[in-house]
Amino acid sequence: MSVLYRLVGPVLRGLDPETAHNLTLRALELGLAGKASNRSRVSLQVSVAGLTFPNPVGLAAGFDKDARVPGRMLALGFGFVEVGSLTPKAQSGNPLPRIFRLAEDEAVINRLGFNNGGMDAAAARLEQRNRSYGLVGVNIGKNKTSPDAIEDYQLVFEKLAPFADYVVVNVSSPNTPGLRDLQAVESLRPLLTRLFEVRSNLSGEISRLPIFLKLAPDLAIDDAIAAADLAAACGMDGLVISNTTIDRPEFLRSSNKLEAGGLSGRPLFDKSTELLRQVYRAQGSRLPIVGVGGIASAQDAYTKIRAGASLVQLYSALIYQGPGLVSSIVDGLEKLVADDGFANVAEAIGIDA
Ligand SMILES: Cc1cc2nc3c(=O)[nH]c(=O)nc-3n(C[C@H](O)[C@H](O)[C@H](O)COP(=O)(O)O)c2cc1C
């Protein structure tokens, strides 16, 4: 796999980012990306929200918006994969170009605007998937022109819950007008309440399907803590911290730094980790947190875990380092945990908070 990527990686990075991404998805669908070892790593196995993860390193939402390749991504060594964001109806998103590499900063800016093929097409694919390949979360959003956000989340939840191991309510993408306003407690309460009503009316195991809330790194700490408190009070199972930022730190060097959209990758690491740490500090182990933002190495993943993350996810670093990064992070994390004398990674959660 890494030999192939060493040849293909520079070619992909010479293409427009969205073309490169589409080709990557196609290559994955054709089975060209290979497989990592599936050796079990007892020290990395964690239980969160009633699910057992073979390792805590997941693929963040946005890479596989339409659930085309979750099995292939699990085969690369991820402990779990999140697909989406998915909306009720298919929508094309914002005009191109809308993904920009900031190579000097190991970052990305995107203003895709929830381009996706809609929930029905995703449901058909997810229904076909072999669940023994691993855990797949479904990230849900709303259509741009929908007049009723709550209705949209309900529709996607009802459609996709049967095929998901967990669901993430995404109210934090910066590229859908008004979406982030749903993070305010007065808007969030009716949304979460509705989803919990819907969930509790489902029959069987999925009436306990874990639901996570994904927050923006640009929230003031107090607002993030208020959202976390509400999530806990409503019976949510966890938080995902964080989505991309609309901030443009002074230290960015790339010429693309002023493009509109959400910034991800290395420059997001400190900001998202700090928010994670503060929320963990305020609410302890009441709600597990998935730590996302700027992870590009095993040490980065471990830093998030020590700051309070029970699980971590990444996306942008894959663009720069390719698929071999997944195994290198998982192997490196196993070593870091052992070097600190822990029998299991869960012992490290929050010890630096
Ligand atoms: C091109 C791109 C598209 C994304 N699309 C979504 C999305 O549809 N839904 C979502 O919740 N997050 C989306 N994200 C955000 C990622 O899931 C993640 O929260 C963010 O990129 C920070 O992680 P990273 O620094 O490892 O990339 C997207 C990120 C990128 C780079």
mmCIF file of C-alpha atoms and ligand atoms in Angstrom:
data_model
loop_
_atom_site.group_PDB
_atom_site.id
_atom_site.type_symbol
_atom_site.label_atom_id
_atom_site.label_comp_id
_atom_site.label_asym_id
_atom_site.label_seq_id
_atom_site.Cartn_x
_atom_site.Cartn_y
_atom_site.Cartn_z
ATOM 1 C CA MET A 1 0.000 0.000 0.000
ATOM 2 C CA SER A 2 2.625 2.548 0.999
ATOM 3 C CA VAL A 3 4.752 1.682 -2.059
ATOM 4 C CA LEU A 4 1.789 2.420 -4.308
ATOM 5 C CA TYR A 5 1.027 5.600 -2.387
ATOM 6 C CA ARG A 6 4.643 6.762 -2.661
ATOM 7 C CA LEU A 7 4.148 6.753 -6.438
ATOM 8 C CA VAL A 8 0.593 8.024 -6.565
ATOM 9 C CA GLY A 9 0.658 10.502 -3.653
ATOM 10 C CA PRO A 10 2.660 13.234 -5.429
ATOM 11 C CA VAL A 11 0.454 12.873 -8.525
ATOM 12 C CA LEU A 12 -2.682 13.303 -6.409
ATOM 13 C CA ARG A 13 -1.225 16.329 -4.653
ATOM 14 C CA GLY A 14 -0.529 17.870 -8.086
ATOM 15 C CA LEU A 15 -4.245 17.759 -8.899
ATOM 16 C CA ASP A 16 -7.015 20.035 -7.754
ATOM 17 C CA PRO A 17 -7.965 18.757 -4.245
ATOM 18 C CA GLU A 18 -11.506 17.749 -5.079
ATOM 19 C CA THR A 19 -10.438 15.861 -8.215
ATOM 20 C CA ALA A 20 -7.775 14.101 -6.146
ATOM 21 C CA HIS A 21 -10.373 13.210 -3.536
ATOM 22 C CA ASN A 22 -12.798 11.803 -6.124
ATOM 23 C CA LEU A 23 -10.023 9.692 -7.650
ATOM 24 C CA THR A 24 -9.035 8.458 -4.196
ATOM 25 C CA LEU A 25 -12.605 7.367 -3.467
ATOM 26 C CA ARG A 26 -12.758 5.613 -6.822
ATOM 27 C CA ALA A 27 -9.464 3.816 -6.160
ATOM 28 C CA LEU A 28 -10.750 2.765 -2.747
ATOM 29 C CA GLU A 29 -13.973 1.444 -4.283
ATOM 30 C CA LEU A 30 -11.860 -0.596 -6.692
ATOM 31 C CA GLY A 31 -9.938 -2.073 -3.770
ATOM 32 C CA LEU A 32 -6.618 -0.464 -4.725
ATOM 33 C CA ALA A 33 -5.698 0.851 -1.274
ATOM 34 C CA GLY A 34 -4.745 -2.422 0.361
ATOM 35 C CA LYS A 35 -5.105 -3.548 3.942
ATOM 36 C CA ALA A 36 -3.362 -3.015 7.234
ATOM 37 C CA SER A 37 -2.624 -5.828 9.637
ATOM 38 C CA ASN A 38 -5.678 -6.668 11.702
ATOM 39 C CA ARG A 39 -3.617 -7.880 14.663
ATOM 40 C CA SER A 40 -5.679 -7.274 17.775
ATOM 41 C CA ARG A 41 -4.218 -4.713 20.145
ATOM 42 C CA VAL A 42 -5.623 -5.423 23.557
ATOM 43 C CA SER A 43 -4.169 -2.277 25.103
ATOM 44 C CA LEU A 44 -5.987 -0.076 22.558
ATOM 45 C CA GLN A 45 -9.403 -1.683 22.823
ATOM 46 C CA VAL A 46 -11.891 0.731 24.410
ATOM 47 C CA SER A 47 -15.559 0.676 25.336
ATOM 48 C CA VAL A 48 -17.473 3.884 24.744
ATOM 49 C CA ALA A 49 -21.248 4.363 24.825
ATOM 50 C CA GLY A 50 -21.738 0.622 24.994
ATOM 51 C CA LEU A 51 -19.670 -0.038 21.842
ATOM 52 C CA THR A 52 -16.334 -1.854 21.787
ATOM 53 C CA PHE A 53 -13.749 -0.153 19.571
ATOM 54 C CA PRO A 54 -10.732 -2.259 18.472
ATOM 55 C CA ASN A 55 -8.662 0.925 18.664
ATOM 56 C CA PRO A 56 -9.611 4.533 19.415
ATOM 57 C CA VAL A 57 -8.466 6.068 16.094
ATOM 58 C CA GLY A 58 -11.326 6.878 13.716
ATOM 59 C CA LEU A 59 -11.886 8.496 10.334
ATOM 60 C CA ALA A 60 -13.588 11.891 10.742
ATOM 61 C CA ALA A 61 -16.744 12.886 8.846
ATOM 62 C CA GLY A 62 -16.386 14.471 5.415
ATOM 63 C CA PHE A 63 -13.985 11.996 3.804
ATOM 64 C CA ASP A 64 -16.698 9.505 2.898
ATOM 65 C CA LYS A 65 -19.775 11.696 2.779
ATOM 66 C CA ASP A 66 -21.897 9.171 0.881
ATOM 67 C CA ALA A 67 -20.864 5.979 2.687
ATOM 68 C CA ARG A 68 -19.116 4.631 -0.390
ATOM 69 C CA VAL A 69 -16.079 3.057 1.260
ATOM 70 C CA PRO A 70 -16.499 2.534 5.019
ATOM 71 C CA GLY A 71 -15.290 -1.094 4.822
ATOM 72 C CA ARG A 72 -12.194 -0.095 2.830
ATOM 73 C CA MET A 73 -11.321 2.604 5.360
ATOM 74 C CA LEU A 74 -11.754 0.175 8.255
ATOM 75 C CA ALA A 75 -9.368 -2.167 6.424
ATOM 76 C CA LEU A 76 -6.694 0.570 6.510
ATOM 77 C CA GLY A 77 -6.613 0.165 10.280
ATOM 78 C CA PHE A 78 -9.131 2.682 11.573
ATOM 79 C CA GLY A 79 -10.923 1.568 14.734
ATOM 80 C CA PHE A 80 -14.129 3.163 13.429
ATOM 81 C CA VAL A 81 -15.319 5.238 10.489
ATOM 82 C CA GLU A 82 -17.794 8.110 10.414
ATOM 83 C CA VAL A 83 -19.655 8.690 7.142
ATOM 84 C CA GLY A 84 -21.558 11.869 6.147
ATOM 85 C CA SER A 85 -22.629 14.506 6.692
ATOM 86 C CA LEU A 86 -25.843 13.266 5.121
ATOM 87 C CA THR A 87 -28.954 15.350 4.515
ATOM 88 C CA PRO A 88 -32.509 14.272 3.614
ATOM 89 C CA LYS A 89 -32.256 15.312 -0.038
ATOM 90 C CA ALA A 90 -29.239 15.134 -2.313
ATOM 91 C CA GLN A 91 -27.609 18.541 -2.784
ATOM 92 C CA SER A 92 -24.673 19.738 -4.839
ATOM 93 C CA GLY A 93 -23.097 22.092 -2.292
ATOM 94 C CA ASN A 94 -21.257 25.321 -3.040
ATOM 95 C CA PRO A 95 -19.690 26.291 -6.397
ATOM 96 C CA LEU A 96 -16.222 24.936 -7.216
ATOM 97 C CA PRO A 97 -13.429 25.365 -6.271
ATOM 98 C CA ARG A 98 -14.321 24.694 -2.633
ATOM 99 C CA ILE A 99 -11.440 22.689 -1.157
ATOM 100 C CA PHE A 100 -8.024 24.336 -0.778
ATOM 101 C CA ARG A 101 -4.737 22.836 0.387
ATOM 102 C CA LEU A 102 -2.551 24.935 2.671
ATOM 103 C CA ALA A 103 0.499 22.725 2.208
ATOM 104 C CA GLU A 104 2.996 24.912 4.109
ATOM 105 C CA ASP A 105 0.643 24.787 7.096
ATOM 106 C CA GLU A 106 -0.375 21.114 6.701
ATOM 107 C CA ALA A 107 -3.932 22.394 6.638
ATOM 108 C CA VAL A 108 -7.049 22.464 4.486
ATOM 109 C CA ILE A 109 -9.836 24.985 4.005
ATOM 110 C CA ASN A 110 -13.152 23.665 2.735
ATOM 111 C CA ARG A 111 -16.476 25.283 1.952
ATOM 112 C CA LEU A 112 -18.158 22.259 0.442
ATOM 113 C CA GLY A 113 -21.563 23.002 1.977
ATOM 114 C CA PHE A 114 -22.793 19.450 2.625
ATOM 115 C CA ASN A 115 -22.535 18.147 -0.924
ATOM 116 C CA ASN A 116 -23.961 14.650 -0.707
ATOM 117 C CA GLY A 117 -26.179 12.195 -2.534
ATOM 118 C CA GLY A 118 -28.888 12.264 0.122
ATOM 119 C CA MET A 119 -30.030 9.808 2.765
ATOM 120 C CA ASP A 120 -31.815 7.314 0.512
ATOM 121 C CA ALA A 121 -28.751 6.516 -1.575
ATOM 122 C CA ALA A 122 -26.623 6.264 1.567
ATOM 123 C CA ALA A 123 -29.187 3.976 3.224
ATOM 124 C CA ALA A 124 -29.075 1.633 0.240
ATOM 125 C CA ARG A 125 -25.269 1.416 0.504
ATOM 126 C CA LEU A 126 -25.164 1.080 4.268
ATOM 127 C CA GLU A 127 -27.765 -1.648 4.159
ATOM 128 C CA GLN A 128 -25.406 -3.693 1.967
ATOM 129 C CA ARG A 129 -22.375 -3.302 4.198
ATOM 130 C CA ASN A 130 -20.908 -6.182 6.119
ATOM 131 C CA ARG A 131 -21.210 -5.110 9.743
ATOM 132 C CA SER A 132 -18.513 -7.537 10.825
ATOM 133 C CA TYR A 133 -15.921 -5.222 9.184
ATOM 134 C CA GLY A 134 -16.221 -2.742 12.041
ATOM 135 C CA LEU A 135 -18.024 0.214 13.542
ATOM 136 C CA VAL A 136 -19.557 2.896 11.328
ATOM 137 C CA GLY A 137 -21.059 6.121 12.640
ATOM 138 C CA VAL A 138 -23.415 8.269 10.590
ATOM 139 C CA ASN A 139 -23.081 12.047 10.742
ATOM 140 C CA ILE A 140 -26.316 13.921 10.015
ATOM 141 C CA GLY A 141 -27.058 17.465 8.837
ATOM 142 C CA LYS A 142 -29.761 19.565 7.204
ATOM 143 C CA ASN A 143 -30.395 20.670 3.634
ATOM 144 C CA LYS A 144 -29.354 24.217 2.849
ATOM 145 C CA THR A 145 -32.806 25.441 1.838
ATOM 146 C CA SER A 146 -34.857 23.448 4.311
ATOM 147 C CA PRO A 147 -37.233 25.667 6.311
ATOM 148 C CA ASP A 148 -37.337 23.260 9.279
ATOM 149 C CA ALA A 149 -33.967 22.119 10.613
ATOM 150 C CA ILE A 150 -35.408 19.820 13.278
ATOM 151 C CA GLU A 151 -37.552 18.030 10.715
ATOM 152 C CA ASP A 152 -34.469 17.441 8.544
ATOM 153 C CA TYR A 153 -32.430 15.919 11.387
ATOM 154 C CA GLN A 154 -35.385 13.742 12.319
ATOM 155 C CA LEU A 155 -35.796 12.483 8.752
ATOM 156 C CA VAL A 156 -32.137 11.520 8.360
ATOM 157 C CA PHE A 157 -32.035 9.989 11.821
ATOM 158 C CA GLU A 158 -35.094 7.820 11.145
ATOM 159 C CA LYS A 159 -33.768 6.728 7.774
ATOM 160 C CA LEU A 160 -30.205 5.904 8.764
ATOM 161 C CA ALA A 161 -30.386 4.823 12.418
ATOM 162 C CA PRO A 162 -31.036 1.179 11.471
ATOM 163 C CA PHE A 163 -27.703 1.022 9.642
ATOM 164 C CA ALA A 164 -25.554 3.017 12.077
ATOM 165 C CA ASP A 165 -23.486 1.985 15.093
ATOM 166 C CA TYR A 166 -23.800 5.565 16.343
ATOM 167 C CA VAL A 167 -25.156 8.877 15.030
ATOM 168 C CA VAL A 168 -23.527 12.311 15.198
ATOM 169 C CA VAL A 169 -25.691 15.410 15.180
ATOM 170 C CA ASN A 170 -23.634 17.929 13.277
ATOM 171 C CA VAL A 171 -24.583 21.474 14.215
ATOM 172 C CA SER A 172 -21.110 22.860 13.699
ATOM 173 C CA SER A 173 -20.186 22.990 10.002
ATOM 174 C CA PRO A 174 -19.453 26.593 9.008
ATOM 175 C CA ASN A 175 -20.631 26.212 5.413
ATOM 176 C CA THR A 176 -24.400 25.921 5.846
ATOM 177 C CA PRO A 177 -25.915 29.299 6.708
ATOM 178 C CA GLY A 178 -27.328 29.387 10.255
ATOM 179 C CA LEU A 179 -26.273 25.831 11.135
ATOM 180 C CA ARG A 180 -23.950 26.813 13.944
ATOM 181 C CA ASP A 181 -26.745 28.837 15.592
ATOM 182 C CA LEU A 182 -28.286 25.472 16.480
ATOM 183 C CA GLN A 183 -25.540 25.089 19.094
ATOM 184 C CA ALA A 184 -27.199 27.713 21.306
ATOM 185 C CA VAL A 185 -29.016 26.032 24.173
ATOM 186 C CA GLU A 186 -32.459 27.404 23.253
ATOM 187 C CA SER A 187 -32.191 25.976 19.700
ATOM 188 C CA LEU A 188 -30.380 22.810 20.716
ATOM 189 C CA ARG A 189 -32.902 21.732 23.362
ATOM 190 C CA PRO A 190 -35.864 21.179 20.991
ATOM 191 C CA LEU A 191 -33.590 19.461 18.458
ATOM 192 C CA LEU A 192 -32.089 16.987 20.924
ATOM 193 C CA THR A 193 -35.419 16.422 22.632
ATOM 194 C CA ARG A 194 -37.014 15.523 19.300
ATOM 195 C CA LEU A 195 -34.247 13.090 18.392
ATOM 196 C CA PHE A 196 -34.523 11.392 21.751
ATOM 197 C CA GLU A 197 -38.272 11.040 21.374
ATOM 198 C CA VAL A 198 -37.760 9.480 17.962
ATOM 199 C CA ARG A 199 -35.060 7.167 19.274
ATOM 200 C CA SER A 200 -37.099 5.987 22.221
ATOM 201 C CA ASN A 201 -39.986 5.109 19.895
ATOM 202 C CA LEU A 202 -37.774 2.764 17.888
ATOM 203 C CA SER A 203 -38.031 -0.850 18.829
ATOM 204 C CA GLY A 204 -35.271 -3.202 19.853
ATOM 205 C CA GLU A 205 -31.613 -2.384 20.278
ATOM 206 C CA ILE A 206 -31.682 0.800 18.203
ATOM 207 C CA SER A 207 -33.822 2.482 20.831
ATOM 208 C CA ARG A 208 -30.458 2.782 22.606
ATOM 209 C CA LEU A 209 -28.402 3.781 19.537
ATOM 210 C CA PRO A 210 -25.666 6.148 20.787
ATOM 211 C CA ILE A 211 -26.116 9.771 19.715
ATOM 212 C CA PHE A 212 -23.195 12.222 19.822
ATOM 213 C CA LEU A 213 -23.171 15.988 19.359
ATOM 214 C CA LYS A 214 -20.443 17.622 17.234
ATOM 215 C CA LEU A 215 -19.355 21.093 18.300
ATOM 216 C CA ALA A 216 -17.418 23.929 16.668
ATOM 217 C CA PRO A 217 -14.023 24.990 18.023
ATOM 218 C CA ASP A 218 -15.121 28.614 17.746
ATOM 219 C CA LEU A 219 -17.634 28.357 20.595
ATOM 220 C CA ALA A 220 -16.791 30.346 23.715
ATOM 221 C CA ILE A 221 -15.818 27.903 26.465
ATOM 222 C CA ASP A 222 -18.929 28.729 28.492
ATOM 223 C CA ASP A 223 -21.199 28.111 25.516
ATOM 224 C CA ALA A 224 -19.513 24.781 24.801
ATOM 225 C CA ILE A 225 -19.940 23.747 28.430
ATOM 226 C CA ALA A 226 -23.606 24.827 28.324
ATOM 227 C CA ALA A 227 -24.123 22.709 25.195
ATOM 228 C CA ALA A 228 -22.351 19.771 26.880
ATOM 229 C CA ASP A 229 -24.509 20.121 30.006
ATOM 230 C CA LEU A 230 -27.645 20.167 27.902
ATOM 231 C CA ALA A 231 -26.452 17.153 25.911
ATOM 232 C CA ALA A 232 -25.847 15.238 29.140
ATOM 233 C CA ALA A 233 -29.232 16.297 30.564
ATOM 234 C CA CYS A 234 -30.963 15.157 27.356
ATOM 235 C CA GLY A 235 -29.313 11.739 27.615
ATOM 236 C CA MET A 236 -26.803 12.144 24.766
ATOM 237 C CA ASP A 237 -24.016 9.587 24.706
ATOM 238 C CA GLY A 238 -21.032 11.754 23.806
ATOM 239 C CA LEU A 239 -19.525 14.822 22.170
ATOM 240 C CA VAL A 240 -17.325 15.263 19.130
ATOM 241 C CA ILE A 241 -14.874 18.152 19.602
ATOM 242 C CA SER A 242 -14.340 19.614 17.090
ATOM 243 C CA ASN A 243 -15.388 20.584 13.620
ATOM 244 C CA THR A 244 -13.346 23.017 11.459
ATOM 245 C CA THR A 245 -12.640 26.615 12.525
ATOM 246 C CA ILE A 246 -13.519 29.903 10.852
ATOM 247 C CA ASP A 247 -10.519 31.467 12.618
ATOM 248 C CA ARG A 248 -7.434 32.298 10.588
ATOM 249 C CA PRO A 249 -4.470 32.180 12.976
ATOM 250 C CA GLU A 250 -1.766 34.792 12.283
ATOM 251 C CA PHE A 251 0.882 32.121 11.794
ATOM 252 C CA LEU A 252 -0.664 30.670 8.596
ATOM 253 C CA ARG A 253 1.783 30.960 5.705
ATOM 254 C CA SER A 254 -0.048 29.526 2.677
ATOM 255 C CA SER A 255 -1.382 31.793 -0.039
ATOM 256 C CA ASN A 256 -4.789 30.102 0.308
ATOM 257 C CA LYS A 257 -5.171 31.173 3.928
ATOM 258 C CA LEU A 258 -7.851 33.770 3.224
ATOM 259 C CA GLU A 259 -10.201 31.470 1.332
ATOM 260 C CA ALA A 260 -13.628 31.347 2.984
ATOM 261 C CA GLY A 261 -14.629 28.140 4.764
ATOM 262 C CA GLY A 262 -13.574 25.909 7.636
ATOM 263 C CA LEU A 263 -9.891 25.420 8.437
ATOM 264 C CA SER A 264 -8.701 21.963 9.496
ATOM 265 C CA GLY A 265 -5.374 20.204 9.988
ATOM 266 C CA ARG A 266 -2.350 21.148 12.064
ATOM 267 C CA PRO A 267 -3.331 24.795 12.824
ATOM 268 C CA LEU A 268 -6.541 23.506 14.445
ATOM 269 C CA PHE A 269 -4.786 21.168 16.856
ATOM 270 C CA ASP A 270 -4.184 23.476 19.831
ATOM 271 C CA LYS A 271 -7.519 25.232 19.642
ATOM 272 C CA SER A 272 -9.602 22.049 19.381
ATOM 273 C CA THR A 273 -7.545 20.271 22.061
ATOM 274 C CA GLU A 274 -7.951 23.199 24.447
ATOM 275 C CA LEU A 275 -11.728 23.194 24.018
ATOM 276 C CA LEU A 276 -11.777 19.439 24.561
ATOM 277 C CA ARG A 277 -9.692 19.821 27.722
ATOM 278 C CA GLN A 278 -11.929 22.552 29.143
ATOM 279 C CA VAL A 279 -15.133 20.652 28.430
ATOM 280 C CA TYR A 280 -13.661 17.466 29.906
ATOM 281 C CA ARG A 281 -12.568 19.402 32.988
ATOM 282 C CA ALA A 282 -16.052 20.848 33.436
ATOM 283 C CA GLN A 283 -17.997 17.646 32.975
ATOM 284 C CA GLY A 284 -15.494 14.886 33.758
ATOM 285 C CA SER A 285 -16.291 11.436 32.482
ATOM 286 C CA ARG A 286 -20.069 12.099 32.340
ATOM 287 C CA LEU A 287 -19.994 12.285 28.543
ATOM 288 C CA PRO A 288 -17.260 10.624 26.507
ATOM 289 C CA ILE A 289 -15.551 12.940 24.010
ATOM 290 C CA VAL A 290 -14.278 12.153 20.521
ATOM 291 C CA GLY A 291 -11.241 14.423 20.040
ATOM 292 C CA VAL A 292 -10.792 15.718 16.465
ATOM 293 C CA GLY A 293 -8.707 18.476 14.936
ATOM 294 C CA GLY A 294 -5.164 18.491 13.616
ATOM 295 C CA ILE A 295 -4.100 14.966 14.535
ATOM 296 C CA ALA A 296 -1.134 14.015 12.337
ATOM 297 C CA SER A 297 0.840 11.604 14.542
ATOM 298 C CA ALA A 298 0.503 9.069 17.352
ATOM 299 C CA GLN A 299 1.722 11.703 19.789
ATOM 300 C CA ASP A 300 -1.063 14.075 18.675
ATOM 301 C CA ALA A 301 -3.656 11.349 19.186
ATOM 302 C CA TYR A 302 -2.222 10.562 22.618
ATOM 303 C CA THR A 303 -2.195 14.250 23.605
ATOM 304 C CA LYS A 304 -5.926 14.465 22.844
ATOM 305 C CA ILE A 305 -6.586 11.316 24.866
ATOM 306 C CA ARG A 306 -4.597 12.639 27.817
ATOM 307 C CA ALA A 307 -6.571 15.910 27.511
ATOM 308 C CA GLY A 308 -9.849 13.988 27.897
ATOM 309 C CA ALA A 309 -10.716 12.215 24.635
ATOM 310 C CA SER A 310 -12.009 8.647 24.848
ATOM 311 C CA LEU A 311 -11.709 8.317 21.065
ATOM 312 C CA VAL A 312 -10.013 10.405 18.374
ATOM 313 C CA GLN A 313 -10.580 11.053 14.673
ATOM 314 C CA LEU A 314 -8.646 12.597 11.815
ATOM 315 C CA TYR A 315 -9.035 13.580 8.196
ATOM 316 C CA SER A 316 -6.750 16.380 6.920
ATOM 317 C CA ALA A 317 -3.445 14.673 7.752
ATOM 318 C CA LEU A 318 -4.420 11.801 5.444
ATOM 319 C CA ILE A 319 -4.258 14.249 2.537
ATOM 320 C CA TYR A 320 -0.584 14.963 3.281
ATOM 321 C CA GLN A 321 0.598 11.634 4.632
ATOM 322 C CA GLY A 322 -1.548 9.066 2.838
ATOM 323 C CA PRO A 323 -3.164 5.857 4.047
ATOM 324 C CA GLY A 324 -0.052 4.470 5.793
ATOM 325 C CA LEU A 325 -0.595 7.137 8.451
ATOM 326 C CA VAL A 326 -3.416 5.125 10.023
ATOM 327 C CA SER A 327 -1.227 2.134 10.935
ATOM 328 C CA SER A 328 1.609 4.369 11.993
ATOM 329 C CA ILE A 329 -0.674 6.219 14.439
ATOM 330 C CA VAL A 330 -2.223 3.030 15.787
ATOM 331 C CA ASP A 331 1.183 1.333 16.234
ATOM 332 C CA GLY A 332 2.688 4.470 17.759
ATOM 333 C CA LEU A 333 -0.207 4.857 20.173
ATOM 334 C CA GLU A 334 0.182 1.284 21.351
ATOM 335 C CA LYS A 335 3.825 2.038 22.143
ATOM 336 C CA LEU A 336 3.099 5.348 23.905
ATOM 337 C CA VAL A 337 0.534 3.642 26.135
ATOM 338 C CA ALA A 338 2.991 0.853 27.005
ATOM 339 C CA ASP A 339 5.857 3.333 27.601
ATOM 340 C CA ASP A 340 3.695 5.103 30.187
ATOM 341 C CA GLY A 341 3.063 1.804 31.937
ATOM 342 C CA PHE A 342 -0.652 1.616 31.144
ATOM 343 C CA ALA A 343 -2.294 -1.732 30.468
ATOM 344 C CA ASN A 344 -5.023 0.018 28.463
ATOM 345 C CA VAL A 345 -5.334 3.369 26.698
ATOM 346 C CA ALA A 346 -8.456 4.152 28.748
ATOM 347 C CA GLU A 347 -6.210 4.679 31.779
ATOM 348 C CA ALA A 348 -4.713 7.725 30.030
ATOM 349 C CA ILE A 349 -8.029 9.477 29.302
ATOM 350 C CA GLY A 350 -8.001 12.930 30.848
ATOM 351 C CA ILE A 351 -4.877 12.580 32.954
ATOM 352 C CA ASP A 352 -3.557 15.902 31.636
ATOM 353 C CA ALA A 353 -6.867 17.707 31.934
HETATM 354 C C1 LIG B 1 -12.882 18.408 3.067
HETATM 355 C C2 LIG B 1 -13.549 18.288 4.414
HETATM 356 C C3 LIG B 1 -14.903 18.014 4.487
HETATM 357 C C4 LIG B 1 -15.526 17.888 5.744
HETATM 358 N N1 LIG B 1 -16.867 17.583 5.791
HETATM 359 C C5 LIG B 1 -17.460 17.399 7.014
HETATM 360 C C6 LIG B 1 -18.828 17.016 7.107
HETATM 361 O O1 LIG B 1 -19.515 16.793 6.109
HETATM 362 N N2 LIG B 1 -19.365 16.885 8.354
HETATM 363 C C7 LIG B 1 -18.640 17.086 9.496
HETATM 364 O O2 LIG B 1 -19.176 16.945 10.604
HETATM 365 N N3 LIG B 1 -17.334 17.434 9.426
HETATM 366 C C8 LIG B 1 -16.722 17.584 8.226
HETATM 367 N N4 LIG B 1 -15.393 17.925 8.164
HETATM 368 C C9 LIG B 1 -14.664 18.178 9.429
HETATM 369 C C10 LIG B 1 -13.896 16.961 9.905
HETATM 370 O O3 LIG B 1 -14.777 15.902 10.230
HETATM 371 C C11 LIG B 1 -13.066 17.316 11.156
HETATM 372 O O4 LIG B 1 -13.940 17.683 12.214
HETATM 373 C C12 LIG B 1 -12.094 18.459 10.905
HETATM 374 O O5 LIG B 1 -11.563 18.397 9.596
HETATM 375 C C13 LIG B 1 -10.927 18.451 11.899
HETATM 376 O O6 LIG B 1 -10.149 17.283 11.784
HETATM 377 P P1 LIG B 1 -8.768 17.223 10.927
HETATM 378 O O7 LIG B 1 -7.965 18.417 11.349
HETATM 379 O O8 LIG B 1 -8.134 15.925 11.297
HETATM 380 O O9 LIG B 1 -9.166 17.288 9.500
HETATM 381 C C14 LIG B 1 -14.758 18.058 6.934
HETATM 382 C C15 LIG B 1 -13.395 18.335 6.825
HETATM 383 C C16 LIG B 1 -12.784 18.447 5.600
HETATM 384 C C17 LIG B 1 -11.302 18.745 5.531
#
